[in-house]
Tab-separated table of C-alpha atoms in Angstrom:
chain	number	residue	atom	x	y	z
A	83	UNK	CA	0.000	0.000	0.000
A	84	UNK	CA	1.802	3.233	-1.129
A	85	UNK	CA	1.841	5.864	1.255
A	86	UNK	CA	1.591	9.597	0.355
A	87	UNK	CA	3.896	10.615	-2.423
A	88	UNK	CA	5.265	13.797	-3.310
A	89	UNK	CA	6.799	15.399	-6.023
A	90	UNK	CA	9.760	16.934	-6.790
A	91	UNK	CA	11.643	16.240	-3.916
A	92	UNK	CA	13.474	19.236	-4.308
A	93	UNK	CA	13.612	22.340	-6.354
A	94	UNK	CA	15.629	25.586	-6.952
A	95	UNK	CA	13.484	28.350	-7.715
A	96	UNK	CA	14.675	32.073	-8.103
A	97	UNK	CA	12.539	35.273	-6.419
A	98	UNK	CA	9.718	36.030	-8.572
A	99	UNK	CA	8.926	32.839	-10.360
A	100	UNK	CA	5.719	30.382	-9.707
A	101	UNK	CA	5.978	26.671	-7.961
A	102	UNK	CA	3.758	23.933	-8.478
A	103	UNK	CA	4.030	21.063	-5.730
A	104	UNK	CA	2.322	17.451	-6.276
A	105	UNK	CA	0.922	15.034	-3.691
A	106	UNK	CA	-0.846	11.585	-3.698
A	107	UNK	CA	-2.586	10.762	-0.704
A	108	UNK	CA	-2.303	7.581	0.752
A	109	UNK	CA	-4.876	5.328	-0.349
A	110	UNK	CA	-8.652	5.443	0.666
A	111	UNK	CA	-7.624	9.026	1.915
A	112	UNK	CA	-10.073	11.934	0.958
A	113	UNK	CA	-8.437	14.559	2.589
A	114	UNK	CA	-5.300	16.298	1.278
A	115	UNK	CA	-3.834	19.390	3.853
A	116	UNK	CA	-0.894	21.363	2.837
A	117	UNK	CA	1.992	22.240	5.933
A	118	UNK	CA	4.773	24.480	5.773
A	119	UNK	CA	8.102	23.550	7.430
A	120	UNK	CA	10.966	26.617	7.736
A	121	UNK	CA	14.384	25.094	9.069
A	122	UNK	CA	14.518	24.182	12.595
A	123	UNK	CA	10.300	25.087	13.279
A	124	UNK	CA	7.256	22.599	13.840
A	125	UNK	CA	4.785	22.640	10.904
A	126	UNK	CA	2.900	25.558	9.843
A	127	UNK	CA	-1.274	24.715	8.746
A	128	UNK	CA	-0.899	26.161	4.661
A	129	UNK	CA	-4.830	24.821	3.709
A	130	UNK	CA	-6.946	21.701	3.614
A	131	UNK	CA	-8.695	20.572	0.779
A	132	UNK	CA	-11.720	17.580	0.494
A	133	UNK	CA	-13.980	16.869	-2.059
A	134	UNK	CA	-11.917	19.616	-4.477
A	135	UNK	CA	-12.490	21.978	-2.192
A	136	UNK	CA	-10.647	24.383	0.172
A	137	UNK	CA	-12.238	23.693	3.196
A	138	UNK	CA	-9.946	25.927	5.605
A	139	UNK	CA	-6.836	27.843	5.249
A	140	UNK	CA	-3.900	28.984	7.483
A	141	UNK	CA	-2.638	32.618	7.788
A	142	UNK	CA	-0.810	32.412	4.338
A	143	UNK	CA	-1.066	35.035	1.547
A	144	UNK	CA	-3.463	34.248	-1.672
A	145	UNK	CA	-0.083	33.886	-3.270
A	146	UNK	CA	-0.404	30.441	-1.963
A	147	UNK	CA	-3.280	28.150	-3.455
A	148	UNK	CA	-4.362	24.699	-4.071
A	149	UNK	CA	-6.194	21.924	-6.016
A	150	UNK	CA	-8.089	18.691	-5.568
A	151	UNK	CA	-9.061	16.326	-8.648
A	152	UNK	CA	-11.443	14.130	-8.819
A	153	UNK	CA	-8.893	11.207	-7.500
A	154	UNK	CA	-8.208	13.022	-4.014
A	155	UNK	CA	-4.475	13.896	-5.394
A	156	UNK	CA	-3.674	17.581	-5.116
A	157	UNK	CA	-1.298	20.432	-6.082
A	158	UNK	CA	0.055	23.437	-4.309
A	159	UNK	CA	0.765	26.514	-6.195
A	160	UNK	CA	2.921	29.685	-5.400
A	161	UNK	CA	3.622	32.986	-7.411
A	162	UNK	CA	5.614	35.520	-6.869
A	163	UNK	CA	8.448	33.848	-4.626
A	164	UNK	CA	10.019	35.359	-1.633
A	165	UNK	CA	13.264	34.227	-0.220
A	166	UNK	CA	11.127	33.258	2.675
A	167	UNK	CA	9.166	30.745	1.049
A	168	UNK	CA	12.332	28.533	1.163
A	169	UNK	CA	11.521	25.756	3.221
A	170	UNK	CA	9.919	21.869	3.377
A	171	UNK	CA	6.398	21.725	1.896
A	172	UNK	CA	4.613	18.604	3.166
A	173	UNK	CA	1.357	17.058	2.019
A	174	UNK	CA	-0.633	15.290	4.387
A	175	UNK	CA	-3.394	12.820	4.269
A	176	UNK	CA	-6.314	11.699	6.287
A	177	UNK	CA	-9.914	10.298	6.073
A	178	UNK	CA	-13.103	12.072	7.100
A	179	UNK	CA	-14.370	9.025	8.548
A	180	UNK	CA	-10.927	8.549	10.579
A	181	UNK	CA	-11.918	7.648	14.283
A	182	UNK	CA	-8.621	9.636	15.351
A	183	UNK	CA	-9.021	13.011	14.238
A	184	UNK	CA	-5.671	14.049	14.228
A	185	UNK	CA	-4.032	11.357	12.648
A	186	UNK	CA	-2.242	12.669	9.593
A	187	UNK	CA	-0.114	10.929	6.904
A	188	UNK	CA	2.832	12.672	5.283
A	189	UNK	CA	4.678	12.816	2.595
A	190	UNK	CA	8.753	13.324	2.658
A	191	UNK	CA	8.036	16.619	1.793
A	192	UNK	CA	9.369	19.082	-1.348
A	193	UNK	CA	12.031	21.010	-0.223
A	194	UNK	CA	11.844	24.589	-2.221
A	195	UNK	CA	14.855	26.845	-2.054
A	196	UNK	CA	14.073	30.009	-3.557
A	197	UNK	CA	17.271	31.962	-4.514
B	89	UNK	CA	2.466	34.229	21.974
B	90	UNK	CA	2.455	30.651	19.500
B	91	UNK	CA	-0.371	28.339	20.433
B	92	UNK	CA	1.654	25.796	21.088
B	93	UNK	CA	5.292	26.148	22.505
B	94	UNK	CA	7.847	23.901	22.870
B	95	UNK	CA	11.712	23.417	24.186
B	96	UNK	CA	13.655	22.939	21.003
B	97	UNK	CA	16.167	21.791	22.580
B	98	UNK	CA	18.536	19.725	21.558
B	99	UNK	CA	18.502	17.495	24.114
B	100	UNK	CA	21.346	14.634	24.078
B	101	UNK	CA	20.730	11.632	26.684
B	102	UNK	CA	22.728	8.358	27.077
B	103	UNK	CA	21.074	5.050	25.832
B	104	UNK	CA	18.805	4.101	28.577
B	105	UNK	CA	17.950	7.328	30.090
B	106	UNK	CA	14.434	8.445	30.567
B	107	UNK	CA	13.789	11.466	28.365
B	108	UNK	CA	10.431	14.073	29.378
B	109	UNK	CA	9.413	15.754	26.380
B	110	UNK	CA	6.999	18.654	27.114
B	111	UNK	CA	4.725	21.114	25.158
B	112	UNK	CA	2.523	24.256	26.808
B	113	UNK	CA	-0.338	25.510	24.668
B	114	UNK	CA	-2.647	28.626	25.134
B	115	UNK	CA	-5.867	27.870	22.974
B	116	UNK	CA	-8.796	26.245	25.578
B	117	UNK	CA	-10.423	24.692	22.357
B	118	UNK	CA	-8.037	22.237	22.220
B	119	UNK	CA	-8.824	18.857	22.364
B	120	UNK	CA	-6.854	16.439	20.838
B	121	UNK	CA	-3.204	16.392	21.656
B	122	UNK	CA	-0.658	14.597	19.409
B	123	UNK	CA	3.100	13.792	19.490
B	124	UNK	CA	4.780	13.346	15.883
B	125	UNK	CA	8.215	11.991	15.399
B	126	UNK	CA	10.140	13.133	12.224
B	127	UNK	CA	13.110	11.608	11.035
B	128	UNK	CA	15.744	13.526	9.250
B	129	UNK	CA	14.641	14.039	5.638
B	130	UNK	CA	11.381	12.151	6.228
B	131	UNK	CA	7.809	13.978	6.972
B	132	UNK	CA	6.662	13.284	10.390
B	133	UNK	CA	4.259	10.030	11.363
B	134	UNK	CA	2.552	9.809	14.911
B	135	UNK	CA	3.618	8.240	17.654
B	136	UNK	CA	1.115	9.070	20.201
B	137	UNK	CA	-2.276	10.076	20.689
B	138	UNK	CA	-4.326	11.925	23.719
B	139	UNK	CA	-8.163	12.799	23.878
B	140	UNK	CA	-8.539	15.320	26.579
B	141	UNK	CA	-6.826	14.888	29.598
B	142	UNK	CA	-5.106	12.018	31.472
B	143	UNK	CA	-2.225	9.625	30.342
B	144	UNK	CA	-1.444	7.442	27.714
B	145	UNK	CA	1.198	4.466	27.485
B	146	UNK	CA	2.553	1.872	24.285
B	147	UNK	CA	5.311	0.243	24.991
B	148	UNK	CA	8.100	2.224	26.125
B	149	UNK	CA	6.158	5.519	25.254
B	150	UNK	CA	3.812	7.105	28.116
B	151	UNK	CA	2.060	10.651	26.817
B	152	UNK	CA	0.438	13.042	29.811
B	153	UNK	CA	-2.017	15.784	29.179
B	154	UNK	CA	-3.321	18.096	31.806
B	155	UNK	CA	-5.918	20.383	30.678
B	156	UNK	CA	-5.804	22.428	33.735
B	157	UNK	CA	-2.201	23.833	33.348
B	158	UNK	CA	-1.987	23.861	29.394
B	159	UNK	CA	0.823	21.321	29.807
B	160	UNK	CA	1.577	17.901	27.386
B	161	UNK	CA	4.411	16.083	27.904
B	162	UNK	CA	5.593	12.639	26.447
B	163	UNK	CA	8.177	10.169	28.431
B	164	UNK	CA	10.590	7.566	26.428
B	165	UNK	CA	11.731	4.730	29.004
B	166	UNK	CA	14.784	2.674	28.042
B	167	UNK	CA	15.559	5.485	25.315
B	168	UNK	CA	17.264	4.088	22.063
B	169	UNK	CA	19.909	5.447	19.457
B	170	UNK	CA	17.324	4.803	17.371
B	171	UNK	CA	14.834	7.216	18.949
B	172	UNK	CA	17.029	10.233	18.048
B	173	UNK	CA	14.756	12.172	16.092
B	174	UNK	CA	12.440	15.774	16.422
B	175	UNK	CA	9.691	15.045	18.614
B	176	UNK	CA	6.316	17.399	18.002
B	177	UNK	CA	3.673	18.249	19.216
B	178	UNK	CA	0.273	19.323	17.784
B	179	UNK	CA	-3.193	20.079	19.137
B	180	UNK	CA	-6.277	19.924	17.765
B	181	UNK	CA	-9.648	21.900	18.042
B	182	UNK	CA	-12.215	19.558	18.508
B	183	UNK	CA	-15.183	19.640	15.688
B	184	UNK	CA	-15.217	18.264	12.560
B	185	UNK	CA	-14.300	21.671	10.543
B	186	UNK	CA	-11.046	21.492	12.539
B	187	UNK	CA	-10.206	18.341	11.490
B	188	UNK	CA	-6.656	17.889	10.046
B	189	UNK	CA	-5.651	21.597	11.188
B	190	UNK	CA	-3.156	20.788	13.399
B	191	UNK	CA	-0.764	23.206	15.669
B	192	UNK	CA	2.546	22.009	15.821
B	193	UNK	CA	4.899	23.170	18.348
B	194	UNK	CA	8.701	24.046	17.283
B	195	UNK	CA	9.830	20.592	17.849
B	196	UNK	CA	12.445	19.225	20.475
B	197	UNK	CA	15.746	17.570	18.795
B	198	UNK	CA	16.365	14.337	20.743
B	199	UNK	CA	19.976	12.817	20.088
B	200	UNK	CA	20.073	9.543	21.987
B	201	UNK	CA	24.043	8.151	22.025
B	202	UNK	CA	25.000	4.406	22.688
């Protein structure tokens, strides 16, 4: 059973340009949230997306946004890099009908370094 | 003020040692209190799980949550070389809307030598 997957691994992007990040949940997953990860802090909430929706959001700017398709796998989109966008993007999975609430799946992550 | 704070440490411990992991938080709605371990270049994956308050154990894991002071901890026994890891922990606002919206604290850097 694959877990959730995550493409590319890692990227080199320069100020300015746009980003598109990839994630497969883990199967039977419907749920697909987004986490930032800057060196040496805990996770940061980015958005949450189910039934190609975007069903709640962090405290990031619109230059950050998302998709769901139809098969629960999602992208993550940003324009107009900032230095400070450098930093681990992690997809995470879960199921609505999980009993555990707070159980989350990740993905290794994309690590973006914008130059 | 973060909602969730936490020691980053690092904390280095001899193989064996007991290790106490701890987390304060400042948002009442909490509910659900979590502790992830990440291993370098990997995305995190639970290790515990906490409803409310009161204590927890698996194996040589025990977490502790007491609503009253804000305060989660999470105790290794027998700690292991291969324990060495970040620790986090992450709280959860109970109600279905919530779900998956975690708060991670910082993250403690745990370094267990043989």
């Amino acid at each position: 059973d694959a877990g959730v997957t995550q493409s590319p691994t890692h990227l080199i992007k320069t100020r300015g340009q746009q980003v598109t990040l990839r994630c497969s949940p883990k199967s039977g997953h419907d749920t697909v949230s987004w986490y930032q990860q800057a060196l040496g802090q805990g996770p940061q909430f980015i958005f949450q997306y189910y039934e190609e929706e975007e069903r709640q959001r962090g405290n990031f700017p619109d230059r950050f946004s998302g998709h769901q398709f139809p098969n629960y796998s999602s992208e993550l989109n940003v324009n107009a890099l900032l230095l400070g966008d450098s930093a681990l993007y992690l997809c995470a999975s879960s199921s609505t009908g999980a009993r555990t609430p707070g159980e989350l799946f990740f993905g290794e992550g994309s690590r973006l370094t914008v130059l | 003020q973060k909602e969730v704070e936490q020691d980053p440490g690092p904390l280095s411990v001899p193989e064996g040692a007991i290790v106490s992991l701890n987390c304060t938080y400042s948002n009442s709605a909490f509910q659900y209190f979590m502790w992830y371990r990440q291993y370098s270049r990997k995305g995190p994956e639970l290790l515990m799980y906490t409803y409310s308050s009161g204590n927890k154990e698996d194996g040589r894991f025990t977490a502790q949550v007491d609503k009253s002071s804000k305060y989660i901890s999470l105790f290794i026994r027998d700690s292991q070389p291969s324990d060495s890891a970040t620790y986090l922990c992450a709280s959860l606002n109970a109600g279905g809307t919530s779900y998956g919206k975690l708060t991670f604290g910082q993250g403690t850097i745990l370094t267990v030598h043989p």
